[in-house]
PDB file of N, CA and C in Angstrom:
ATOM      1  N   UNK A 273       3.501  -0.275 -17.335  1.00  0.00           N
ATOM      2  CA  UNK A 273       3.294  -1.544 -16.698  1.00  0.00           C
ATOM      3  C   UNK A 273       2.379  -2.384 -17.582  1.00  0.00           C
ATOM      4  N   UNK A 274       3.000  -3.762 -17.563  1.00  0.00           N
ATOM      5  CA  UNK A 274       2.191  -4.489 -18.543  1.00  0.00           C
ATOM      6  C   UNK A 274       0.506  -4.686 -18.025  1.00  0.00           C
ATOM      7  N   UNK A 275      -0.478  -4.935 -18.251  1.00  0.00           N
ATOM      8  CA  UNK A 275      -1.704  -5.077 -17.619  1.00  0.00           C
ATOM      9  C   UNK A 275      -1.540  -6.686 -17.136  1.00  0.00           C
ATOM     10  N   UNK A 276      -1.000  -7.574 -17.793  1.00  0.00           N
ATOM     11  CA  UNK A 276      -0.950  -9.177 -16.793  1.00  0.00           C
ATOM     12  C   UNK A 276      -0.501  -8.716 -15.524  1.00  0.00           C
ATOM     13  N   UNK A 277       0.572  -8.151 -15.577  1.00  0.00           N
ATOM     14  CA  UNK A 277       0.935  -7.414 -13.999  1.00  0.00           C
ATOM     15  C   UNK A 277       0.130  -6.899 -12.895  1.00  0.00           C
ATOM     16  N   UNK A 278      -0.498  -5.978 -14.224  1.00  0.00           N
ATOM     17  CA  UNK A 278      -1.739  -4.996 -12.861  1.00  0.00           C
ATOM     18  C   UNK A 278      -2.574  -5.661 -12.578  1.00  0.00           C
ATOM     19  N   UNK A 279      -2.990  -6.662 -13.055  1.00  0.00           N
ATOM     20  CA  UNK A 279      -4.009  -7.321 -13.255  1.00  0.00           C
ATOM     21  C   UNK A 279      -3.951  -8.629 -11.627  1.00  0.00           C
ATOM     22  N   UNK A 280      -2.389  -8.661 -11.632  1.00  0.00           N
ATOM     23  CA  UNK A 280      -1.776  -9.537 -10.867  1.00  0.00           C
ATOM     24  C   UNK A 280      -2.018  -8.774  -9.587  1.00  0.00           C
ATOM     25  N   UNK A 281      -1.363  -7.443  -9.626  1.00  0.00           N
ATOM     26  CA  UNK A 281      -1.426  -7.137  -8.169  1.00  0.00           C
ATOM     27  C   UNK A 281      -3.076  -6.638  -7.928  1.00  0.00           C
ATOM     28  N   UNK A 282      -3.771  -6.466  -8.725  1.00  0.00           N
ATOM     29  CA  UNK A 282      -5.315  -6.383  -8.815  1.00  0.00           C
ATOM     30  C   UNK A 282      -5.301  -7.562  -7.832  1.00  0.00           C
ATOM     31  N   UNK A 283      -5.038  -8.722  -8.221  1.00  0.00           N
ATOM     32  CA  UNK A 283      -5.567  -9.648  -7.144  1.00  0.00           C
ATOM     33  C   UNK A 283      -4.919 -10.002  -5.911  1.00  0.00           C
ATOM     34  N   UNK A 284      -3.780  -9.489  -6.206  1.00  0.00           N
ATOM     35  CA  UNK A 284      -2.957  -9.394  -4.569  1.00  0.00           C
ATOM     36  C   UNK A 284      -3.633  -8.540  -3.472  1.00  0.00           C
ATOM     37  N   UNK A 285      -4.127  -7.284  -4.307  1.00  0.00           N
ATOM     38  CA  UNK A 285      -5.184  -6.604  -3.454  1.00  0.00           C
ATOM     39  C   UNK A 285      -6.495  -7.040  -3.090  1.00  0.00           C
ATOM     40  N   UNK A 286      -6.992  -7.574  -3.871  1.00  0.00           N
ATOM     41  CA  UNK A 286      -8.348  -8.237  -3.757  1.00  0.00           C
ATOM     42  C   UNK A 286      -8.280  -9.086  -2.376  1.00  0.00           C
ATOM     43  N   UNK A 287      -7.456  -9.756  -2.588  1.00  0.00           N
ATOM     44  CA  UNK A 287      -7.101 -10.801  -1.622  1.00  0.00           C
ATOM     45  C   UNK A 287      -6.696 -10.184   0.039  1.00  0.00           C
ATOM     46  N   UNK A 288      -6.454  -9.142  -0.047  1.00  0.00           N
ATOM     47  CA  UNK A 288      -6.181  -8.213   1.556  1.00  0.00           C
ATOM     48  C   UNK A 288      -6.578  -9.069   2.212  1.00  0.00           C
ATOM     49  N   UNK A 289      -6.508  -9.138   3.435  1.00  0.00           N
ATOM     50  CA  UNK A 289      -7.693  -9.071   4.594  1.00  0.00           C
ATOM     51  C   UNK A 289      -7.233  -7.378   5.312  1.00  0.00           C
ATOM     52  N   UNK A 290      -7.795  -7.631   6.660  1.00  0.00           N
ATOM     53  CA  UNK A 290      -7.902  -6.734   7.608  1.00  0.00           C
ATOM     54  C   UNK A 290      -6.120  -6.867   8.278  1.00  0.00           C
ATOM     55  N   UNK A 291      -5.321  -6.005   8.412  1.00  0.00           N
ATOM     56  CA  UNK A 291      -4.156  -5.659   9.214  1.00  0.00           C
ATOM     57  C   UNK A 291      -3.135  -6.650   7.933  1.00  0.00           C
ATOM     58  N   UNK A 292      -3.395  -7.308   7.021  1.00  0.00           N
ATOM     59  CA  UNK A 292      -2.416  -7.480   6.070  1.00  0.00           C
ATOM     60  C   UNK A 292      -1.043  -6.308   5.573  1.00  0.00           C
ATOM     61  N   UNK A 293      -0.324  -6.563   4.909  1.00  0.00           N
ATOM     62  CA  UNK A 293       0.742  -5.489   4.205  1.00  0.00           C
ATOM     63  C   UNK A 293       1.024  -6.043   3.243  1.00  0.00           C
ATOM     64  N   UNK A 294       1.021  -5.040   2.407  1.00  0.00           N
ATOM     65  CA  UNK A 294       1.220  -4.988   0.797  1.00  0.00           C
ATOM     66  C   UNK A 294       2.433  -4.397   0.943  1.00  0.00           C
ATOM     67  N   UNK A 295       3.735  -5.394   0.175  1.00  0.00           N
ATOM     68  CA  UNK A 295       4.729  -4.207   0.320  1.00  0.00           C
ATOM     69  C   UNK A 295       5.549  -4.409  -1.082  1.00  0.00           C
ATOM     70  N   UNK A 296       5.691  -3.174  -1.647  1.00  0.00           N
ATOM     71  CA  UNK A 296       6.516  -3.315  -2.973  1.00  0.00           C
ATOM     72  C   UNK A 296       7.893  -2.369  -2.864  1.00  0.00           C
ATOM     73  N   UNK A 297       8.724  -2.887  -3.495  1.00  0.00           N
ATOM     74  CA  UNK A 297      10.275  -2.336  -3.438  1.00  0.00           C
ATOM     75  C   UNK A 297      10.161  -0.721  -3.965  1.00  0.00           C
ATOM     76  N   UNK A 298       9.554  -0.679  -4.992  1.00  0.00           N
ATOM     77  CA  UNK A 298       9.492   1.325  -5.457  1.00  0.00           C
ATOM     78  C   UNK A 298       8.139   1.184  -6.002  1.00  0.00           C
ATOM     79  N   UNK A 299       7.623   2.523  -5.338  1.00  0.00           N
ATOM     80  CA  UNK A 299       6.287   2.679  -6.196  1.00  0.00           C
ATOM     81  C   UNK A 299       5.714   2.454  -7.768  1.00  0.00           C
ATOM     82  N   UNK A 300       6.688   2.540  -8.294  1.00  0.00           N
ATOM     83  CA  UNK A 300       6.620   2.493  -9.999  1.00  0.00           C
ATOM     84  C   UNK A 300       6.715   0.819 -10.417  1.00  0.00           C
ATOM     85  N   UNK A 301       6.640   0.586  -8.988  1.00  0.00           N
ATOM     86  CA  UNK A 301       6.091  -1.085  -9.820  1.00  0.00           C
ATOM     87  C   UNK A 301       4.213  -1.168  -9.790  1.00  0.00           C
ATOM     88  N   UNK A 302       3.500  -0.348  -8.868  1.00  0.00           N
ATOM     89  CA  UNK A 302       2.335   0.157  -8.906  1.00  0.00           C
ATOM     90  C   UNK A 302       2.033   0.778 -10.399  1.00  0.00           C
ATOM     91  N   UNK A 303       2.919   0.955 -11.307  1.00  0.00           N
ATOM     92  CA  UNK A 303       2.682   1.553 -12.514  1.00  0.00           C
ATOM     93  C   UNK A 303       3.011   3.263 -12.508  1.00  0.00           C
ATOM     94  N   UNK A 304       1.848   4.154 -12.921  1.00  0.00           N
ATOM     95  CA  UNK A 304       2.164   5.554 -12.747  1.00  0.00           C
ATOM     96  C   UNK A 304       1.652   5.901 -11.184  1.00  0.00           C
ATOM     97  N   UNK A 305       2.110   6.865 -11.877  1.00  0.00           N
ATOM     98  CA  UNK A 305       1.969   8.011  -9.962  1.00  0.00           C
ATOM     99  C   UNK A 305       0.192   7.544  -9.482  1.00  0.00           C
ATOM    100  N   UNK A 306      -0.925   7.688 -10.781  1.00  0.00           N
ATOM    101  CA  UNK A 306      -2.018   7.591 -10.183  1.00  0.00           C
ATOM    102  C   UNK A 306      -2.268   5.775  -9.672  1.00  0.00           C
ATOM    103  N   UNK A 307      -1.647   5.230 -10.346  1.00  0.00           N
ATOM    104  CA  UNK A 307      -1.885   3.965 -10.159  1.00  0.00           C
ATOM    105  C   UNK A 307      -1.354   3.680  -9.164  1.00  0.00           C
ATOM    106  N   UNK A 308      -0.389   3.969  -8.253  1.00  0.00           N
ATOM    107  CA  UNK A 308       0.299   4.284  -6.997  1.00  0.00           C
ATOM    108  C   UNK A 308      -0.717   4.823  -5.803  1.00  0.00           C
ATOM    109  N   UNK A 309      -1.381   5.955  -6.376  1.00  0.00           N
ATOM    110  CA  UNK A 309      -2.267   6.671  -5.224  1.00  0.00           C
ATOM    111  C   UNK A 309      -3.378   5.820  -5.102  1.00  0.00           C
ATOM    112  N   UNK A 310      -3.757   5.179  -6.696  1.00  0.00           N
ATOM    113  CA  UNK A 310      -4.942   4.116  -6.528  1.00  0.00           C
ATOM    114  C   UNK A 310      -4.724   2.952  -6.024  1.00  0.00           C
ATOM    115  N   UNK A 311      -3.151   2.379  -5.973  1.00  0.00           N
ATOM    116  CA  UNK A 311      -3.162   1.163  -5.093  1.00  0.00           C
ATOM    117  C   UNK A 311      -3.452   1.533  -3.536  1.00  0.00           C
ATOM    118  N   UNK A 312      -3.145   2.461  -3.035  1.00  0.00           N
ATOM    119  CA  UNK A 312      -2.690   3.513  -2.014  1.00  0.00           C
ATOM    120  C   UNK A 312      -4.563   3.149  -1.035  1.00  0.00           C
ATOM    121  N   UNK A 313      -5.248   3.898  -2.125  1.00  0.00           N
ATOM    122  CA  UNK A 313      -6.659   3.579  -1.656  1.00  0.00           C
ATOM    123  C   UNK A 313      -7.031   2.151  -1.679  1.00  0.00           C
ATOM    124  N   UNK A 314      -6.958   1.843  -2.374  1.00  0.00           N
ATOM    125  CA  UNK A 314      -7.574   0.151  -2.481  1.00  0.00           C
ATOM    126  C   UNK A 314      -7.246  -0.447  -1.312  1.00  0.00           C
ATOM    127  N   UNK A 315      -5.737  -0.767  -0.881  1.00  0.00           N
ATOM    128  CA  UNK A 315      -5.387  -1.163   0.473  1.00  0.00           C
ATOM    129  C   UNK A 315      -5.592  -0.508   1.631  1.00  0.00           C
ATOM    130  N   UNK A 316      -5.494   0.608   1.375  1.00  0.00           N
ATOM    131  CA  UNK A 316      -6.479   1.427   2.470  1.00  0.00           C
ATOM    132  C   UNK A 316      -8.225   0.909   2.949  1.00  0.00           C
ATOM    133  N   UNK A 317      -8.921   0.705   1.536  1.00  0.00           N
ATOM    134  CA  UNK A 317     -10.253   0.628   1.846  1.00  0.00           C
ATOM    135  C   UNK A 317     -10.570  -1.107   2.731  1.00  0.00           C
ATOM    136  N   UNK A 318      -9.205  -1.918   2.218  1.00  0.00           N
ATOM    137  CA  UNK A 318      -8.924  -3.079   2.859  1.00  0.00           C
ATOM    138  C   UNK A 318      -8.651  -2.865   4.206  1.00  0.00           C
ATOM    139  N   UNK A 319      -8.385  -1.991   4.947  1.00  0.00           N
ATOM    140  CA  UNK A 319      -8.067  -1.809   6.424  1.00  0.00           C
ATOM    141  C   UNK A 319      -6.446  -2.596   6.585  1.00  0.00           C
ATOM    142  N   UNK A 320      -5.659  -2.558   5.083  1.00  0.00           N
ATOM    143  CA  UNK A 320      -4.591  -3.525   4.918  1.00  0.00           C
ATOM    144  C   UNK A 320      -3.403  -2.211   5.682  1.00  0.00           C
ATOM    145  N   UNK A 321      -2.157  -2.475   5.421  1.00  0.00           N
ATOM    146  CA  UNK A 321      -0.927  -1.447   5.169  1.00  0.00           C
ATOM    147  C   UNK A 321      -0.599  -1.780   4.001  1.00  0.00           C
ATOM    148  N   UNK A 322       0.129  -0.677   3.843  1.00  0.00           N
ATOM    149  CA  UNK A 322       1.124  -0.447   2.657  1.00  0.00           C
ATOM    150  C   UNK A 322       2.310   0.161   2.694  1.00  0.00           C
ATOM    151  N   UNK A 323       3.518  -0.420   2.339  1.00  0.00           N
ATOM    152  CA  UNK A 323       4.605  -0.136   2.293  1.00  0.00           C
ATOM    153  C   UNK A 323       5.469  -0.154   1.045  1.00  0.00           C
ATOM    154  N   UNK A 324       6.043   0.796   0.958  1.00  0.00           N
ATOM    155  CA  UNK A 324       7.049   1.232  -0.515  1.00  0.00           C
ATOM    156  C   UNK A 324       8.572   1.468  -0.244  1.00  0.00           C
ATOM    157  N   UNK A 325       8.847   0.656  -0.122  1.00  0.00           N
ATOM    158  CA  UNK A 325      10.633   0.663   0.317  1.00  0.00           C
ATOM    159  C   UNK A 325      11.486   1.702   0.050  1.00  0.00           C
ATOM    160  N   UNK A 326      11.654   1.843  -1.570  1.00  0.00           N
ATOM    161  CA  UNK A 326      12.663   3.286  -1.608  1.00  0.00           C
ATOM    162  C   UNK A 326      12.290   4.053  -1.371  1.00  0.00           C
ATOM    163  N   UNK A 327      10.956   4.334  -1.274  1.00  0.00           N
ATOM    164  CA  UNK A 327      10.453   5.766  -0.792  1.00  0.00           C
ATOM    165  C   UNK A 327       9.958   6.137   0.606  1.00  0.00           C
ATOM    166  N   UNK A 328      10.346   4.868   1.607  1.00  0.00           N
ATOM    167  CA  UNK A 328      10.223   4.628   2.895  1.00  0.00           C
ATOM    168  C   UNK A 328       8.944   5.376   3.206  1.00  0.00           C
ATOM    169  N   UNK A 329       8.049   4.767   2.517  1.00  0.00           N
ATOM    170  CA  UNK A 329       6.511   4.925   3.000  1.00  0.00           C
ATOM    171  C   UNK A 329       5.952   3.329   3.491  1.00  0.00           C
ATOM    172  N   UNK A 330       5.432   3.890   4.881  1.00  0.00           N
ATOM    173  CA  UNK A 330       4.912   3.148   5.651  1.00  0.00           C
ATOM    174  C   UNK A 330       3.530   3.483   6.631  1.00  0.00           C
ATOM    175  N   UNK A 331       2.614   2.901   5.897  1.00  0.00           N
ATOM    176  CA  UNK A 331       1.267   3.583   6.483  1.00  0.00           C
ATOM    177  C   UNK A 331       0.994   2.940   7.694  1.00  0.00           C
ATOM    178  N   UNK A 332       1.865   1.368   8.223  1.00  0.00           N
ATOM    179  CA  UNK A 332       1.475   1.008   9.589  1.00  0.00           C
ATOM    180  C   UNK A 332       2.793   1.617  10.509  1.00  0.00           C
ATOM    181  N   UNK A 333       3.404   1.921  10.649  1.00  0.00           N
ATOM    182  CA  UNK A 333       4.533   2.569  10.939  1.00  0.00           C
ATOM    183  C   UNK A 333       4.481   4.079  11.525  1.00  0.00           C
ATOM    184  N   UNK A 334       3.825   4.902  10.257  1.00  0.00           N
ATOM    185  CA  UNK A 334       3.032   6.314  10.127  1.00  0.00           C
ATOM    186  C   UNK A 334       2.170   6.195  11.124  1.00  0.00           C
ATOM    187  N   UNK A 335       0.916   5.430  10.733  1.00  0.00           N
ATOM    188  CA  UNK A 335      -0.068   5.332  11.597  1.00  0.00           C
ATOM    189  C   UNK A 335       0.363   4.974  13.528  1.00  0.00           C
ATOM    190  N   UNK A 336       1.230   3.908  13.642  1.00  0.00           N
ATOM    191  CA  UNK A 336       1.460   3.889  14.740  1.00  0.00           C
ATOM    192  C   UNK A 336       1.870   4.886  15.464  1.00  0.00           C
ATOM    193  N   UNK A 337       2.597   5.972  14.553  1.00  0.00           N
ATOM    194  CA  UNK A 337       3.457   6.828  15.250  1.00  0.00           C
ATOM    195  C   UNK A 337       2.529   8.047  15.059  1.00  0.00           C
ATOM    196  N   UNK A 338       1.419   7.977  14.553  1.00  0.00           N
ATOM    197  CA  UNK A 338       0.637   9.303  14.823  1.00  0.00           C
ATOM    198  C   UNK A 338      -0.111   8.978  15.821  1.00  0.00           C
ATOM    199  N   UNK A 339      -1.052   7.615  16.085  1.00  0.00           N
ATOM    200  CA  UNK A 339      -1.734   7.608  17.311  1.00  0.00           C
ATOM    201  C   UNK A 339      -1.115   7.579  18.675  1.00  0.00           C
ATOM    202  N   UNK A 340       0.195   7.377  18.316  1.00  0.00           N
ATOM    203  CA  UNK A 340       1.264   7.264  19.838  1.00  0.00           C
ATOM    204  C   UNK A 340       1.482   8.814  20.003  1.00  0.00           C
ATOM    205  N   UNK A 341       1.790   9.390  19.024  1.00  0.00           N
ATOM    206  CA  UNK A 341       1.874  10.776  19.488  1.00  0.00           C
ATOM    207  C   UNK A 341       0.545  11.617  19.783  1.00  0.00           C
ATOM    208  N   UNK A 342      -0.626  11.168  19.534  1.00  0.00           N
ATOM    209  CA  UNK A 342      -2.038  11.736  19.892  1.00  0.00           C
ATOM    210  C   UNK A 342      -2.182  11.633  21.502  1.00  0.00           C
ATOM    211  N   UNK A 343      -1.309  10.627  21.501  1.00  0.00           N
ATOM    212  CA  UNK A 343      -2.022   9.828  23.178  1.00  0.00           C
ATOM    213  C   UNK A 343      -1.397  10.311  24.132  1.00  0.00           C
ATOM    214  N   UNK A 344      -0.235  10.663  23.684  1.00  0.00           N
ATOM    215  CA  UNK A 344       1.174  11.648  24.562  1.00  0.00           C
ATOM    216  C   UNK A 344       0.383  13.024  25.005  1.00  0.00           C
TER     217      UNK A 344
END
């Protein structure tokens, strides 16, 4: 991944707020696997979601469906 890029979604993240979603088509536009787990946290530490299409990861989705099943 070029760094103008990362650099780009650097500030797409920056920019979060609270209950926002970050959503990219395949993880490998995050760059490598760690740069993936590190976008992963960053929007996490934003209280944002994150979603990855081909790999049908969905952390507000996930999340909904784990506290719905806690409450059951």
């Amino acid at each position: 991944m070029e760094a103008g890029n990362r650099s780009g979604l650097s500030g797409v993240i920056n920019g979060l707020n609270e209950g926002d979603v970050l959503i990219l088509c395949h993880s490998s536009h995050a760059g490598t696997e760690t740069d993936f787990l590190r976008v992963l946290v960053q929007v996490g530490s934003k209280c944002a979601h994150f979603v990855s299409i081909d790999e049908d990861f969905d952390t507000l989705r996930d999340t909904t469906l784990h506290f719905a099943e806690a409450s059951s």
